[in-house]
Amino acid sequence: MKIKVGLIGFGRMGQFYLKEMQKSGQWDIVYICDVNTDALELAKLLSPESKTITDERIVFADKDVQVVGLFALADSRKRQIEQAIQSGKHIISEKPVSDTIDKEWEVVNLTEKYDRFSTVNLYLRNSWYHQTIKQFIEQGEIGELAILRICHMTPGLVPGEGHEYEGPAFHDCGMHYVDIARWYANSEYKTWHAQGVNMWNYKEPWWIQCHGTFQNGVVFDITQGVVYGQLSKNQTHNSYVDIIGTKGIVRMTHDFQTAVVDLHGVHETLHLERPFGGKNIDVLCKLFADSIKTGKRNPRLPFIRDSAIASENAWLFLKDAHQHVLPAIGELQTLEEIRERRKHLKNGYGLLQSHRYNLIK
């Protein structure tokens, strides 16, 4: 039996979920809901068997719908999660689960008292490379975990392309790296110091480096910025994890196509190369579907609490960056040139980014 789901929000992430749910064969996408008529026209093309609607209340009122996927902007999620709870639906949410940290903790309290499953897309936890690395560490191959170094610098979403309700890049994107560092350390953040740059003279830092400690003594540094060669003729990325133990090390790099993992333990030295895996939404959807079918929550599913903690710490690190000198380098005109160039790039469906931007405005 396929699980009946209603998707609310059909911008960038909504399209990703539809694509993976269609491929899995486990889901019956009953509804696709969006207030944007262009988004619904696209939904009709991609999923003609789904009902396309503008009123989300129809999804919540349909007793046959078992799961709601909440992929609209963050300012809508708390209300939608409340409606999902009232109507007895399981919940898959994008992060963050609301547009302010106070509301996010209210959502945590609501979902932790709820008897249905809820999860949030902290996609790095579901990647094959992080799962492999963590298992290697837990086997004692690198001794005691001591230092976590995480870097993610890429050309990608710039100001004005969907961050409005999810904050600057270090919150919107960077909270994934804040989360995965905590996941590895298995501890809470204790101290931090952040430095940022107001690239292109934009009002918020679009690059931040933060370092500090966890309560268990593990040291971290996280570097994240969507500033990496935005107007380069041939664009590239710099994304890696470098983890140092008292006896060995592990590291990973990727180029969004292939992930390369090197494991240097006391008993094994391994070199692994596999497809990157993207947002790993296929894994999240499978884990969630299996949980519903078995009635037992898969332990790999992130909790709403995990998202709130990552979000809160990302905001704290951003706030700390604002306490220090924030150099303003470049001009806003360069940012306009970047936006214009990105309009002609293509997304995963082969559709122009400019069309996608219209969907999320």
Short mmCIF file of C-alpha atoms in Angstrom, two decimals:
data_model
loop_
_atom_site.label_atom_id
_atom_site.label_comp_id
_atom_site.label_asym_id
_atom_site.label_seq_id
_atom_site.Cartn_x
_atom_site.Cartn_y
_atom_site.Cartn_z
CA MET A 1 0.00 0.00 0.00
CA LYS A 2 1.35 3.41 -0.96
CA ILE A 3 1.41 6.12 1.68
CA LYS A 4 -0.85 9.04 0.84
CA VAL A 5 0.89 12.40 1.13
CA GLY A 6 0.08 16.05 0.50
CA LEU A 7 2.91 18.39 -0.45
CA ILE A 8 2.54 22.01 0.65
CA GLY A 9 4.96 24.38 -1.05
CA PHE A 10 6.22 23.61 -4.55
CA GLY A 11 9.33 25.70 -4.92
CA ARG A 12 12.85 24.31 -5.06
CA MET A 13 12.55 21.82 -2.21
CA GLY A 14 9.00 20.79 -3.01
CA GLN A 15 10.18 19.78 -6.47
CA PHE A 16 13.01 17.72 -4.99
CA TYR A 17 10.61 15.82 -2.72
CA LEU A 18 8.19 15.14 -5.56
CA LYS A 19 10.97 13.76 -7.73
CA GLU A 20 12.25 11.37 -5.06
CA MET A 21 8.80 10.25 -3.92
CA GLN A 22 7.85 9.47 -7.50
CA LYS A 23 11.01 7.40 -7.97
CA SER A 24 10.57 5.39 -4.75
CA GLY A 25 7.17 3.87 -5.54
CA GLN A 26 6.21 4.09 -1.84
CA TRP A 27 4.19 7.28 -2.06
CA ASP A 28 0.87 8.36 -3.50
CA ILE A 29 1.17 12.13 -3.98
CA VAL A 30 -2.49 13.06 -3.58
CA TYR A 31 -2.11 16.85 -3.40
CA ILE A 32 0.39 19.49 -4.42
CA CYS A 33 -0.47 22.83 -2.86
CA ASP A 34 1.00 26.24 -3.60
CA VAL A 35 -0.40 29.77 -3.76
CA ASN A 36 1.61 30.50 -6.90
CA THR A 37 -0.22 29.59 -10.11
CA ASP A 38 3.03 29.14 -12.03
CA ALA A 39 4.11 26.58 -9.44
CA LEU A 40 0.86 24.68 -9.89
CA GLU A 41 1.21 24.68 -13.67
CA LEU A 42 4.63 23.12 -13.23
CA ALA A 43 3.17 20.59 -10.75
CA LYS A 44 0.56 19.54 -13.31
CA LEU A 45 3.32 18.85 -15.81
CA LEU A 46 5.47 16.87 -13.40
CA SER A 47 2.70 15.01 -11.56
CA PRO A 48 -0.52 14.99 -13.62
CA GLU A 49 -2.13 12.39 -11.34
CA SER A 50 -1.91 14.73 -8.30
CA LYS A 51 -4.58 17.28 -7.40
CA THR A 52 -3.14 20.78 -7.60
CA ILE A 53 -4.70 23.23 -5.14
CA THR A 54 -4.10 26.65 -3.59
CA ASP A 55 -5.93 26.02 -0.28
CA GLU A 56 -3.81 24.01 2.17
CA ARG A 57 -6.86 23.38 4.37
CA ILE A 58 -8.02 20.80 1.83
CA VAL A 59 -4.92 18.72 2.55
CA PHE A 60 -5.42 18.81 6.31
CA ALA A 61 -9.14 18.06 6.03
CA ASP A 62 -8.66 14.93 3.88
CA LYS A 63 -8.71 12.00 6.32
CA ASP A 64 -7.09 9.71 3.75
CA VAL A 65 -3.92 11.80 3.70
CA GLN A 66 -1.47 10.23 6.16
CA VAL A 67 1.52 12.53 5.75
CA VAL A 68 2.02 16.21 5.03
CA GLY A 69 5.24 17.55 3.56
CA LEU A 70 5.85 21.15 4.57
CA PHE A 71 8.13 22.81 2.04
CA ALA A 72 6.87 26.41 1.86
CA LEU A 73 8.70 29.31 3.52
CA ALA A 74 9.66 29.10 7.18
CA ASP A 75 7.13 31.67 8.37
CA SER A 76 4.30 29.26 7.46
CA ARG A 77 5.59 26.12 9.14
CA LYS A 78 4.51 26.58 12.75
CA ARG A 79 0.91 27.17 11.67
CA GLN A 80 1.02 24.20 9.32
CA ILE A 81 2.55 21.91 11.94
CA GLU A 82 -0.22 22.90 14.35
CA GLN A 83 -2.80 22.06 11.68
CA ALA A 84 -1.10 18.74 10.97
CA ILE A 85 -1.24 17.82 14.65
CA GLN A 86 -4.90 18.81 14.88
CA SER A 87 -5.74 16.64 11.88
CA GLY A 88 -3.61 13.66 12.94
CA LYS A 89 -1.03 13.69 10.14
CA HIS A 90 2.57 12.52 10.17
CA ILE A 91 4.94 15.41 9.39
CA ILE A 92 7.97 15.88 7.16
CA SER A 93 9.26 19.44 7.43
CA GLU A 94 12.00 21.43 5.86
CA LYS A 95 14.27 23.33 8.21
CA PRO A 96 14.02 25.62 10.07
CA VAL A 97 10.66 24.66 11.52
CA SER A 98 9.66 28.30 11.95
CA ASP A 99 10.94 31.81 11.30
CA THR A 100 11.98 32.65 14.89
CA ILE A 101 13.74 30.56 17.48
CA ASP A 102 10.96 31.08 20.05
CA LYS A 103 8.43 29.64 17.61
CA GLU A 104 10.78 26.77 16.79
CA TRP A 105 10.88 25.73 20.44
CA GLU A 106 7.10 25.95 20.58
CA VAL A 107 7.03 23.51 17.65
CA VAL A 108 9.44 21.22 19.52
CA ASN A 109 7.12 21.15 22.53
CA LEU A 110 4.10 20.43 20.33
CA THR A 111 5.67 17.60 18.35
CA GLU A 112 7.26 15.90 21.36
CA LYS A 113 3.81 15.50 22.91
CA TYR A 114 2.36 14.22 19.63
CA ASP A 115 1.77 10.52 19.00
CA ARG A 116 2.54 10.59 15.26
CA PHE A 117 5.92 10.71 13.56
CA SER A 118 7.58 13.99 12.70
CA THR A 119 10.98 14.68 11.20
CA VAL A 120 12.97 17.44 9.59
CA ASN A 121 15.35 17.46 6.65
CA LEU A 122 18.83 17.63 8.17
CA TYR A 123 20.13 15.94 5.07
CA LEU A 124 23.80 15.54 5.92
CA ARG A 125 22.96 12.92 8.55
CA ASN A 126 21.54 10.70 5.82
CA SER A 127 24.57 10.90 3.51
CA TRP A 128 26.52 7.71 2.94
CA TYR A 129 29.83 9.48 3.63
CA HIS A 130 28.89 10.85 7.06
CA GLN A 131 27.33 7.53 8.05
CA THR A 132 30.52 5.72 6.99
CA ILE A 133 32.77 8.16 8.81
CA LYS A 134 30.79 8.07 12.03
CA GLN A 135 30.77 4.28 12.10
CA PHE A 136 34.56 4.28 11.61
CA ILE A 137 34.98 6.71 14.52
CA GLU A 138 32.66 4.69 16.77
CA GLN A 139 34.78 1.61 16.11
CA GLY A 140 37.66 3.42 17.84
CA GLU A 141 39.78 3.59 14.69
CA ILE A 142 40.91 7.19 15.25
CA GLY A 143 41.10 7.01 19.05
CA GLU A 144 39.32 9.79 20.95
CA LEU A 145 37.58 12.39 18.81
CA ALA A 146 39.43 15.68 19.28
CA ILE A 147 39.03 18.14 16.37
CA LEU A 148 36.21 18.71 13.86
CA ARG A 149 36.96 20.86 10.81
CA ILE A 150 34.07 21.46 8.40
CA CYS A 151 34.13 23.68 5.33
CA HIS A 152 31.48 24.35 2.70
CA MET A 153 32.17 27.14 0.23
CA THR A 154 30.27 27.23 -3.02
CA PRO A 155 28.64 29.44 -5.64
CA GLY A 156 24.93 29.13 -4.88
CA LEU A 157 21.94 31.05 -3.57
CA VAL A 158 22.80 34.71 -3.05
CA PRO A 159 20.77 37.36 -1.21
CA GLY A 160 17.28 37.69 -2.65
CA GLU A 161 16.99 34.08 -3.82
CA GLY A 162 14.95 32.48 -1.06
CA HIS A 163 16.74 33.29 2.19
CA GLU A 164 14.29 35.94 3.36
CA TYR A 165 12.55 33.79 5.98
CA GLU A 166 15.46 31.52 6.77
CA GLY A 167 18.11 34.12 7.47
CA PRO A 168 21.53 34.77 5.92
CA ALA A 169 23.55 31.97 4.37
CA PHE A 170 25.12 30.81 7.64
CA HIS A 171 21.68 30.13 9.07
CA ASP A 172 19.83 28.96 5.98
CA CYS A 173 22.60 26.68 4.72
CA GLY A 174 25.15 26.78 7.52
CA MET A 175 22.83 25.31 10.15
CA HIS A 176 23.34 21.95 8.40
CA TYR A 177 27.04 22.12 9.27
CA VAL A 178 26.28 23.35 12.78
CA ASP A 179 24.06 20.27 13.11
CA ILE A 180 26.49 17.73 11.67
CA ALA A 181 29.33 18.94 13.92
CA ARG A 182 27.08 18.44 16.96
CA TRP A 183 26.05 15.02 15.59
CA TYR A 184 29.68 13.94 15.39
CA ALA A 185 30.67 15.43 18.76
CA ASN A 186 27.59 13.96 20.48
CA SER A 187 27.70 16.98 22.76
CA GLU A 188 26.33 20.51 23.03
CA TYR A 189 28.20 23.67 22.03
CA LYS A 190 30.02 25.43 24.86
CA THR A 191 32.13 28.31 23.45
CA TRP A 192 32.45 30.05 20.07
CA HIS A 193 33.98 32.95 18.19
CA ALA A 194 32.82 33.95 14.72
CA GLN A 195 34.26 36.20 12.01
CA GLY A 196 32.34 37.23 8.93
CA VAL A 197 32.62 39.33 5.77
CA ASN A 198 29.89 41.47 4.20
CA MET A 199 30.67 40.33 0.67
CA TRP A 200 29.55 42.63 -2.18
CA ASN A 201 28.79 45.25 0.51
CA TYR A 202 25.60 43.37 1.37
CA LYS A 203 24.07 44.11 4.78
CA GLU A 204 24.63 40.57 6.14
CA PRO A 205 27.77 38.40 6.10
CA TRP A 206 27.54 35.80 3.34
CA TRP A 207 30.75 34.14 4.60
CA ILE A 208 31.46 33.16 8.21
CA GLN A 209 34.13 31.15 9.97
CA CYS A 210 33.33 30.05 13.53
CA HIS A 211 35.47 28.05 15.93
CA GLY A 212 35.05 26.94 19.52
CA THR A 213 34.46 23.97 21.80
CA PHE A 214 31.81 21.46 22.80
CA GLN A 215 30.97 20.61 26.40
CA ASN A 216 32.92 17.35 26.13
CA GLY A 217 36.07 19.20 25.04
CA VAL A 218 35.94 18.48 21.31
CA VAL A 219 37.16 21.49 19.32
CA PHE A 220 35.45 22.63 16.11
CA ASP A 221 35.78 25.08 13.28
CA ILE A 222 33.06 25.62 10.69
CA THR A 223 33.56 27.67 7.53
CA GLN A 224 30.56 28.38 5.32
CA GLY A 225 29.99 30.86 2.54
CA VAL A 226 28.09 31.14 -0.72
CA VAL A 227 30.77 33.42 -2.15
CA TYR A 228 33.07 30.98 -3.91
CA GLY A 229 33.78 32.26 -7.41
CA GLN A 230 30.24 33.32 -8.26
CA LEU A 231 31.33 34.93 -11.53
CA SER A 232 34.16 32.55 -12.39
CA LYS A 233 34.11 31.32 -15.97
CA ASN A 234 34.20 27.74 -14.67
CA GLN A 235 32.67 27.48 -11.22
CA THR A 236 34.09 25.22 -8.54
CA HIS A 237 33.53 24.32 -4.89
CA ASN A 238 35.53 23.69 -1.73
CA SER A 239 33.68 21.34 0.58
CA TYR A 240 35.37 19.06 3.07
CA VAL A 241 35.29 17.44 6.49
CA ASP A 242 38.57 16.86 8.31
CA ILE A 243 38.26 14.97 11.59
CA ILE A 244 41.23 14.39 13.86
CA GLY A 245 41.41 11.89 16.68
CA THR A 246 44.12 11.04 19.19
CA LYS A 247 45.27 8.13 17.00
CA GLY A 248 43.99 8.57 13.45
CA ILE A 249 42.09 10.83 11.06
CA VAL A 250 39.23 10.77 8.58
CA ARG A 251 38.45 13.23 5.81
CA MET A 252 35.93 13.76 3.05
CA THR A 253 35.71 16.01 0.03
CA HIS A 254 33.04 16.34 -2.64
CA ASP A 255 32.28 18.29 -5.79
CA PHE A 256 28.50 17.69 -5.74
CA GLN A 257 29.07 14.79 -8.13
CA THR A 258 31.43 12.44 -6.30
CA ALA A 259 32.24 12.17 -2.60
CA VAL A 260 35.72 10.93 -1.66
CA VAL A 261 36.35 9.54 1.83
CA ASP A 262 39.77 8.69 3.27
CA LEU A 263 39.82 6.71 6.49
CA HIS A 264 43.18 6.45 8.28
CA GLY A 265 42.62 4.31 11.34
CA VAL A 266 44.85 2.23 13.60
CA HIS A 267 43.77 -1.01 11.91
CA GLU A 268 42.45 0.09 8.49
CA THR A 269 43.25 2.55 5.76
CA LEU A 270 40.40 2.93 3.28
CA HIS A 271 39.82 5.12 0.23
CA LEU A 272 36.19 5.31 -0.94
CA GLU A 273 34.67 7.12 -3.93
CA ARG A 274 30.93 7.04 -4.60
CA PRO A 275 28.25 9.32 -6.09
CA PHE A 276 27.63 12.34 -3.86
CA GLY A 277 23.91 11.68 -3.33
CA GLY A 278 22.60 15.25 -3.34
CA LYS A 279 20.13 16.23 -0.63
CA ASN A 280 19.55 12.57 0.31
CA ILE A 281 15.82 13.20 0.24
CA ASP A 282 15.37 9.68 -1.11
CA VAL A 283 16.90 8.33 2.10
CA LEU A 284 14.78 10.56 4.35
CA CYS A 285 11.59 9.57 2.53
CA LYS A 286 12.46 5.87 2.71
CA LEU A 287 13.25 6.00 6.43
CA PHE A 288 10.01 7.86 7.07
CA ALA A 289 7.90 5.53 4.92
CA ASP A 290 9.40 2.47 6.62
CA SER A 291 8.69 4.00 10.04
CA ILE A 292 5.04 4.52 9.16
CA LYS A 293 4.65 1.01 7.75
CA THR A 294 6.32 -0.69 10.73
CA GLY A 295 4.96 1.66 13.40
CA LYS A 296 8.51 2.02 14.77
CA ARG A 297 10.49 5.22 14.32
CA ASN A 298 13.80 4.68 12.55
CA PRO A 299 16.58 5.95 14.85
CA ARG A 300 18.30 7.67 11.91
CA LEU A 301 15.41 10.13 11.52
CA PRO A 302 16.30 13.57 12.91
CA PHE A 303 13.98 15.03 15.52
CA ILE A 304 12.43 18.49 15.34
CA ARG A 305 14.52 19.27 18.44
CA ASP A 306 17.71 18.68 16.43
CA SER A 307 16.63 21.34 13.96
CA ALA A 308 15.80 23.84 16.69
CA ILE A 309 19.18 23.34 18.36
CA ALA A 310 21.05 23.75 15.06
CA SER A 311 19.01 26.83 14.20
CA GLU A 312 19.51 28.44 17.59
CA ASN A 313 23.27 27.90 17.53
CA ALA A 314 23.57 29.16 13.95
CA TRP A 315 21.78 32.35 15.01
CA LEU A 316 24.09 32.66 18.03
CA PHE A 317 27.17 32.31 15.82
CA LEU A 318 25.79 34.91 13.41
CA LYS A 319 25.12 37.25 16.33
CA ASP A 320 28.69 36.74 17.53
CA ALA A 321 30.03 37.64 14.07
CA HIS A 322 28.12 40.92 14.30
CA GLN A 323 29.95 41.72 17.55
CA HIS A 324 33.26 41.88 15.68
CA VAL A 325 34.50 43.94 12.75
CA LEU A 326 32.55 42.98 9.62
CA PRO A 327 34.54 44.18 6.60
CA ALA A 328 32.38 45.23 3.64
CA ILE A 329 34.19 44.16 0.49
CA GLY A 330 32.91 44.63 -3.06
CA GLU A 331 29.89 46.42 -4.53
CA LEU A 332 26.18 45.69 -4.74
CA GLN A 333 26.47 45.96 -8.54
CA THR A 334 28.51 42.75 -8.50
CA LEU A 335 25.69 41.06 -6.62
CA GLU A 336 23.27 42.14 -9.37
CA GLU A 337 25.60 40.64 -11.98
CA ILE A 338 25.65 37.36 -10.05
CA ARG A 339 21.85 37.27 -9.83
CA GLU A 340 21.54 37.89 -13.55
CA ARG A 341 23.97 35.11 -14.37
CA ARG A 342 22.20 32.64 -12.08
CA LYS A 343 18.89 33.25 -13.81
CA HIS A 344 20.26 31.34 -16.79
CA LEU A 345 21.51 28.32 -14.85
CA LYS A 346 19.40 25.17 -14.79
CA ASN A 347 17.99 23.21 -11.87
CA GLY A 348 17.67 19.44 -11.42
CA TYR A 349 14.65 19.25 -13.71
CA GLY A 350 16.46 21.08 -16.52
CA LEU A 351 14.31 24.16 -15.89
CA LEU A 352 15.76 27.64 -15.82
CA GLN A 353 16.56 29.02 -12.37
CA SER A 354 14.62 32.17 -13.26
CA HIS A 355 11.44 30.08 -13.41
CA ARG A 356 12.30 28.49 -10.09
CA TYR A 357 12.83 31.89 -8.47
CA ASN A 358 9.34 32.92 -9.55
CA LEU A 359 7.99 29.89 -7.69
CA ILE A 360 9.58 30.80 -4.38
CA LYS A 361 8.88 34.54 -4.38
#
